[in-house]
Short mmCIF file of C-alpha atoms in Angstrom, two decimals:
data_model
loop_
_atom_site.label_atom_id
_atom_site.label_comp_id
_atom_site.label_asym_id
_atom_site.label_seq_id
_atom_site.Cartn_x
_atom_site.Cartn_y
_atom_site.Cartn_z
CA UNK A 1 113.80 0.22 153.93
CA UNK A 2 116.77 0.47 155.17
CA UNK A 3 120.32 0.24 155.81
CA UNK A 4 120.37 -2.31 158.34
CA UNK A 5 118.72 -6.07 156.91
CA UNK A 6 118.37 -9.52 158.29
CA UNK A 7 119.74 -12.52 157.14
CA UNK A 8 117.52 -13.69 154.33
CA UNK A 9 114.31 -16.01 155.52
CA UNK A 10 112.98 -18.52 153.64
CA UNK A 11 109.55 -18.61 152.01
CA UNK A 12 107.57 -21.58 149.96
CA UNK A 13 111.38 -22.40 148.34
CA UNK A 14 112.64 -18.43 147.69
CA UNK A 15 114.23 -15.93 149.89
CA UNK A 16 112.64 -12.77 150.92
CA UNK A 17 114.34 -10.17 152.37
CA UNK A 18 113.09 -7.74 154.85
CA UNK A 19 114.65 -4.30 155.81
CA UNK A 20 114.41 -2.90 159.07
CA UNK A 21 114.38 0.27 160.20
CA UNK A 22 116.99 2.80 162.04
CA UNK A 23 115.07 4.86 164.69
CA UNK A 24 117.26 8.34 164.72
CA UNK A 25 116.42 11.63 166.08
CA UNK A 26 115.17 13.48 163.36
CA UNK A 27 116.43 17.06 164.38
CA UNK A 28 119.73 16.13 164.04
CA UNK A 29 119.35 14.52 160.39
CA UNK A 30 116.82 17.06 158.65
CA UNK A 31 118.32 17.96 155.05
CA UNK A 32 118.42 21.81 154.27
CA UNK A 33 117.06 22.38 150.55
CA UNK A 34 116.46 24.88 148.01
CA UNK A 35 114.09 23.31 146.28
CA UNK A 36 110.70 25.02 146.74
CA UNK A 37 107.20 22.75 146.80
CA UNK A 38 105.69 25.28 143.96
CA UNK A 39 108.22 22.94 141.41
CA UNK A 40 106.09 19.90 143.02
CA UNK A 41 104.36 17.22 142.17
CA UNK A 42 107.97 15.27 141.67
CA UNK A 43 106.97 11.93 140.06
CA UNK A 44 109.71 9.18 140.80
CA UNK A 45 109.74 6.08 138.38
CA UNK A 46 110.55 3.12 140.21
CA UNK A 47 111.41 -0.44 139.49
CA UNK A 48 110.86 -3.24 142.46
CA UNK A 49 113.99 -4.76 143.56
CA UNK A 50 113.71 -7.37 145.86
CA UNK A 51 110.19 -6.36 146.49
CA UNK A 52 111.81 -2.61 146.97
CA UNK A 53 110.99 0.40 145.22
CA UNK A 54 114.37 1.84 143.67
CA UNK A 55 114.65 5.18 141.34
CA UNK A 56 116.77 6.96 140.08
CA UNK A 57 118.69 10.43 141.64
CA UNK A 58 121.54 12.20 141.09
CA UNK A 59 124.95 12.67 144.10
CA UNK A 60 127.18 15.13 143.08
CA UNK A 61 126.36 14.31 139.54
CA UNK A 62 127.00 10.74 139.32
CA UNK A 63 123.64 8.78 138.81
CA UNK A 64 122.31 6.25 141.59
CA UNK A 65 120.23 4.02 142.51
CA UNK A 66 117.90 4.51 145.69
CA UNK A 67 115.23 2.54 147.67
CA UNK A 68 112.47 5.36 148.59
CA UNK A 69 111.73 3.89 152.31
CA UNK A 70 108.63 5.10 154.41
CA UNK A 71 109.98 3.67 157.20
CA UNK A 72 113.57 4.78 157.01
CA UNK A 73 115.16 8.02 158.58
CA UNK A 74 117.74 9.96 156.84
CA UNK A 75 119.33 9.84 153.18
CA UNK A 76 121.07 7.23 152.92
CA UNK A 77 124.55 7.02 150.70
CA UNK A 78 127.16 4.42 150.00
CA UNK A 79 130.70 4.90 150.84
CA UNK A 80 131.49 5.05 147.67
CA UNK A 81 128.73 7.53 146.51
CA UNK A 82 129.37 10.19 149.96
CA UNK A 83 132.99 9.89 148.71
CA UNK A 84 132.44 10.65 144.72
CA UNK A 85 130.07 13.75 145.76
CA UNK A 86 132.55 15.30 147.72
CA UNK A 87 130.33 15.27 150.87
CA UNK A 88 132.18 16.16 154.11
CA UNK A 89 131.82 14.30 157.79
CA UNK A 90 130.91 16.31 160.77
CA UNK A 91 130.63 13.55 163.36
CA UNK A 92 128.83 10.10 164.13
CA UNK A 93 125.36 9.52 165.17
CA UNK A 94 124.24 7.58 167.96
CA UNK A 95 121.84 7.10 170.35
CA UNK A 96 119.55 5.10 167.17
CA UNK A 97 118.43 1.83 167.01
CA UNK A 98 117.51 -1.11 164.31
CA UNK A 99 114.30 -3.07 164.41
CA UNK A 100 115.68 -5.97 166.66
CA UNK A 101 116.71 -2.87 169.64
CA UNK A 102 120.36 -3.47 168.44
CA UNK A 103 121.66 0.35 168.56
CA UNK A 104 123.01 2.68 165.55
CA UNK A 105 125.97 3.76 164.65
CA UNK A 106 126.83 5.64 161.64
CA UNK A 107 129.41 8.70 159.91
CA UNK A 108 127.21 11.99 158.83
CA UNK A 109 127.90 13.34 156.34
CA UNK A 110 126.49 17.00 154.61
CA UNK A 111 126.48 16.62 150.77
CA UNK A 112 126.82 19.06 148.19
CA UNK A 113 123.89 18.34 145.84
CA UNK A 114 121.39 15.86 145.32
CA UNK A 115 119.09 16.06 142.54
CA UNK A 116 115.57 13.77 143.29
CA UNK A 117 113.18 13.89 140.62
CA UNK A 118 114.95 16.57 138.71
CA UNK A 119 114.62 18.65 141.49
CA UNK A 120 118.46 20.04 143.19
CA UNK A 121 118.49 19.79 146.54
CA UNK A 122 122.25 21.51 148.51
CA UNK A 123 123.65 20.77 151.22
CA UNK A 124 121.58 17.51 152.33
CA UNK A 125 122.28 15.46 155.27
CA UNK A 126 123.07 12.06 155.00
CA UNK A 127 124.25 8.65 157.03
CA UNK A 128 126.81 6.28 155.86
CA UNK A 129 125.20 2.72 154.56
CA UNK A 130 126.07 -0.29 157.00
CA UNK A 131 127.69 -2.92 155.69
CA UNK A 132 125.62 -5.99 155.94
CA UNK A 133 127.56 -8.40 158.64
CA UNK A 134 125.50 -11.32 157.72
CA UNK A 135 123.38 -12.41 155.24
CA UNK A 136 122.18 -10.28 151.88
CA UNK A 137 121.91 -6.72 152.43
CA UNK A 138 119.21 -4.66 150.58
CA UNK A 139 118.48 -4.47 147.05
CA UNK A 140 120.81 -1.13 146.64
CA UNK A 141 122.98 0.82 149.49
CA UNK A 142 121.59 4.25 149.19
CA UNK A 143 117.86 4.93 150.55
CA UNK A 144 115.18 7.76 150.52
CA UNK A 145 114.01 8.47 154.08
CA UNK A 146 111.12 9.85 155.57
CA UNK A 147 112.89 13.01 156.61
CA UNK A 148 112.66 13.64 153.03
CA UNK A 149 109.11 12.43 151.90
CA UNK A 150 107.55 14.21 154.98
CA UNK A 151 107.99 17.01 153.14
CA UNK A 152 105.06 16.45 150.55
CA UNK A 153 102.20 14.21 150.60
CA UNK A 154 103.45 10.67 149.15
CA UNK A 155 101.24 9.11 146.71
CA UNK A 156 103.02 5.19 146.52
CA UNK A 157 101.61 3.24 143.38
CA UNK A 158 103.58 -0.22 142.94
CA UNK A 159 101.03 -1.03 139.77
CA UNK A 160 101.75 1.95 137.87
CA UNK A 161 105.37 1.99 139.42
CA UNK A 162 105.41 5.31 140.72
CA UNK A 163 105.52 7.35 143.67
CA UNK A 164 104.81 10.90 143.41
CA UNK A 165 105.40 14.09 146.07
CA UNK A 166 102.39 16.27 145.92
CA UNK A 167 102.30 19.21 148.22
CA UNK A 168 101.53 18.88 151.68
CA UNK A 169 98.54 20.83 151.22
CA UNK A 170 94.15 19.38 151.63
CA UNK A 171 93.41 20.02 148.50
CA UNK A 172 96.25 18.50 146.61
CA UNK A 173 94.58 15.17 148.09
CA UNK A 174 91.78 15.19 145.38
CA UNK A 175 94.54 15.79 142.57
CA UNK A 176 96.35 13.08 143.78
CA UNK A 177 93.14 11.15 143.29
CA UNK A 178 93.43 9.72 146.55
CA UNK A 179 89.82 8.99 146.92
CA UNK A 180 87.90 10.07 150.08
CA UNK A 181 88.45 7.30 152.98
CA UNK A 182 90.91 8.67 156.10
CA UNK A 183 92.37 6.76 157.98
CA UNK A 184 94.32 8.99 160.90
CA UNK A 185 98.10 8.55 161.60
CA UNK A 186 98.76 7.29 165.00
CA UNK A 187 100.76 8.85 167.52
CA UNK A 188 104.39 6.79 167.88
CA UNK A 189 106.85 7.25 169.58
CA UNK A 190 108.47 8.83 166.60
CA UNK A 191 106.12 11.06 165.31
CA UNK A 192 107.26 10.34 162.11
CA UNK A 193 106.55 6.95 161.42
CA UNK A 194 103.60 6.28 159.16
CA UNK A 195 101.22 3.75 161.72
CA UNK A 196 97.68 3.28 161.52
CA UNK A 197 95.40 1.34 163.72
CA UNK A 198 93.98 -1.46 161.83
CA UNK A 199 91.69 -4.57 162.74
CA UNK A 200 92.32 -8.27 162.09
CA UNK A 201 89.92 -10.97 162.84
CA UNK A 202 92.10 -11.88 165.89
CA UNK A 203 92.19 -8.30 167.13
CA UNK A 204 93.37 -4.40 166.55
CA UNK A 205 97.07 -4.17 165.18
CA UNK A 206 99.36 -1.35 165.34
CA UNK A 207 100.97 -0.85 162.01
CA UNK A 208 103.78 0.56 160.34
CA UNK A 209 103.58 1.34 156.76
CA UNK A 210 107.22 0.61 155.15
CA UNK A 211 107.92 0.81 151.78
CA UNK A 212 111.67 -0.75 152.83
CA UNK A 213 110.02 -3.85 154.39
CA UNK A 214 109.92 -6.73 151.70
CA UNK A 215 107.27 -8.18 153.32
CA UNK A 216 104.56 -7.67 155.73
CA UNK A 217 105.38 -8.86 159.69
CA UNK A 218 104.27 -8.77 163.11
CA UNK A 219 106.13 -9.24 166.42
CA UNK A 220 106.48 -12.35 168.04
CA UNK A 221 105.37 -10.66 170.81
CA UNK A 222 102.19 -9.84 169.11
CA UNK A 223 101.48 -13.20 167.97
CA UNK A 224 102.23 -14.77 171.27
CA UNK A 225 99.89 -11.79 172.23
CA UNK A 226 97.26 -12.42 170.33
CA UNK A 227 97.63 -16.53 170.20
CA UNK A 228 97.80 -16.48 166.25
CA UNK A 229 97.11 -19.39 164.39
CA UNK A 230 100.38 -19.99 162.46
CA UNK A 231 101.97 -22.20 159.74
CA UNK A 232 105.51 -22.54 158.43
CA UNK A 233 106.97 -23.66 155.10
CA UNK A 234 109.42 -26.06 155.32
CA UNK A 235 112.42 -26.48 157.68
CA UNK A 236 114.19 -23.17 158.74
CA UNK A 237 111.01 -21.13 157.70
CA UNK A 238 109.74 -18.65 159.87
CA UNK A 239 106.11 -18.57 160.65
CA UNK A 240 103.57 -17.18 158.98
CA UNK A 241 100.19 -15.79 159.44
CA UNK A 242 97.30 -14.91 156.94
CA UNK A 243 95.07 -12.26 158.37
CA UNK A 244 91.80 -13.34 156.02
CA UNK A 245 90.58 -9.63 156.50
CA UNK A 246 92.45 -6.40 157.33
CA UNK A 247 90.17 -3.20 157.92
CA UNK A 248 90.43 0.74 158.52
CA UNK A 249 88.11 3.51 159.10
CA UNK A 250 84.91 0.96 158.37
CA UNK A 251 86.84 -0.16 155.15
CA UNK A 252 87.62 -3.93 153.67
CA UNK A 253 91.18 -3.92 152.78
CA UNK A 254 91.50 -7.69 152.22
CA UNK A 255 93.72 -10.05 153.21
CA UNK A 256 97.57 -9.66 154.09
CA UNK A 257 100.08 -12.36 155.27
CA UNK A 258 102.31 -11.34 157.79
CA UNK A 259 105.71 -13.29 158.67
CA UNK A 260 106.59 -13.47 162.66
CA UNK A 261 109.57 -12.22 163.46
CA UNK A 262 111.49 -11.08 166.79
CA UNK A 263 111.62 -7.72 165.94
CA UNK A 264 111.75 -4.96 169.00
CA UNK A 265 111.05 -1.86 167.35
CA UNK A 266 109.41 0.29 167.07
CA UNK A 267 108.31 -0.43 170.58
CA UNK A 268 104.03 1.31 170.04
CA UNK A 269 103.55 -1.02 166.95
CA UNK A 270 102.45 -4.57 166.21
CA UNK A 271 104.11 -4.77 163.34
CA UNK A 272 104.59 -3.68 159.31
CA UNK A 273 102.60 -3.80 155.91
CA UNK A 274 105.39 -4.54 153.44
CA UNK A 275 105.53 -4.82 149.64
CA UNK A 276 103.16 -7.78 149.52
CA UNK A 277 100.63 -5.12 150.90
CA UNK A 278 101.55 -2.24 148.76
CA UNK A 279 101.18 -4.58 145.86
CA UNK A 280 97.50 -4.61 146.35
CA UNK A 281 96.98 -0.86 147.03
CA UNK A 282 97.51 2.89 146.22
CA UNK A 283 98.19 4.84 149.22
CA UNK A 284 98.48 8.37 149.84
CA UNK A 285 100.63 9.42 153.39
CA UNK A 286 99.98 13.20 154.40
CA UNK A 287 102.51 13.49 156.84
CA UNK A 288 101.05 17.25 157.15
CA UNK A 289 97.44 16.24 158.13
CA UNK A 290 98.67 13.19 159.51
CA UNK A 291 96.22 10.98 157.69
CA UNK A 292 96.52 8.18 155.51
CA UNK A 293 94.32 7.69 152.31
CA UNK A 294 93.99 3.82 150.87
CA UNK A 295 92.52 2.87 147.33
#
């Protein structure tokens, strides 16, 4: 996910790393492409890095490395990377803000070309990376946003290690083989955001599915909420708690373990299913229909 990470937490002896997410307009960050969805579906191998899924594209030619990140905004570039494409500044955005409320700030940039999936995109807008001011940052600088993926209907496969853009259309759903059950995406205050409503044995949850989140969490706020029955892992941990059973749309999706954190945003969700989630599931996000398919 995405530009902006916390300090690393620490869980049964290893760190994990969770991304959080910039909440920009989106009008003022939409990429212009030539790129038509005819050339679609784009299949993007990816490799899990630090529990994020990172492939391959191209900026200005030079090859990168990218976390594709359901939950973040805009393409996001390194310094480095804006600088080697040639990509020129018009401004600073503002007016954003990271998962703890903290607000955004970041150079725009427009960039030449961008080839995703062998597929050239011109003239793309991007945002400058932030430079981690404490702890690790994320597994690589440059990200995939949703401004991007809302384009086509996102088929996310961590056991095969792919994520493919269908088009947006019904009936690509069935090609996609995203089997039947719908789950509807719910209104947030950015319509953007990939939440469904799902229920726990200690209530409904709000939640945000993030392919940038390395693992699955809920608000304190929630949990004080909802008087959760939590553990921790040693000293320093955070606390955890294992939802035995996690449903949708009259559908078992097992269980998930969530870690508790103080996070503020997005302020109409409980929470996030991270990679420990996607691990266990295919799931197809048509931004389009607004509906959310789980295998």
């Amino acid at each position: 996910m995405l530009p902006i990470h916390r300090p690393a937490l620490y869980h049964s002896g290893r760190a994990v790393f969770l991304g959080l997410i910039v909440f920009i307009g989106p009008h003022a960050l939409c990429s212009a492409t030539d790129a038509a969805h005819a050339a679609v579906p784009i299949h993007l191998a990816i490799t899990l890095v630090k529990s994020n899924p990172v492939t391959t594209i191209a900026v200005g030619g030079r090859t990168v490395q990218a976390i594709v990140d359901t939950g973040g905004g805009a393409l996001i570039l390194s310094k480095e990377v804006l600088e080697g494409a040639g990509a020129v500044t018009f401004g600073e955005t503002s007016g954003g803000n990271d998962a703890y409320g903290h607000e955004i700030k970041a150079p725009r940039y427009q960039v030449p070309v961008v080839t995703i999936g062998g597929l050239t995109f011109r003239n793309m807008t991007a945002l400058q990376a932030q430079i981690p001011t404490s702890g690790e940052g994320p597994a690589v600088q440059n990200s995939i946003g949703r401004q991007f993926l809302s384009q086509y209907l996102a088929v996310i496969d961590y056991a095969h290690l792919t994520i493919s853009l269908w088009p947006p259309d019904a009936k690509t759903a069935a090609s996609a083989n995203c089997g039947s059950t719908r789950i509807p995406m719910e209104r947030a205050e950015d319509d953007e955001l990939v939440v469904g409503e799902f229920g726990s044995p200690s209530g409904r949850l709000a939640l945000l599915l993030d392919t940038g989140a390395t693992y699955s969490m809920l608000k304190q706020k929630t949990a004080d909420k909802l008087q959760l029955q939590t553990t921790v892992r040693g000293p320093s941990s955070p606390k955890f708690y294992l939802s035995n059973k996690l449903s949708a749309a009259g559908h078992d999706l097992g269980p998930v373990e969530f870690v508790i954190l103080p996070l503020e945003q997005p302020r109409d969700v409980d929470g996030m299913l991270g990679a420990n989630w996607f691990a266990n599931h295919v799931v197809c996000i048509s931004y389009k229909l607004r509906e959310i398919r789980i295998r």
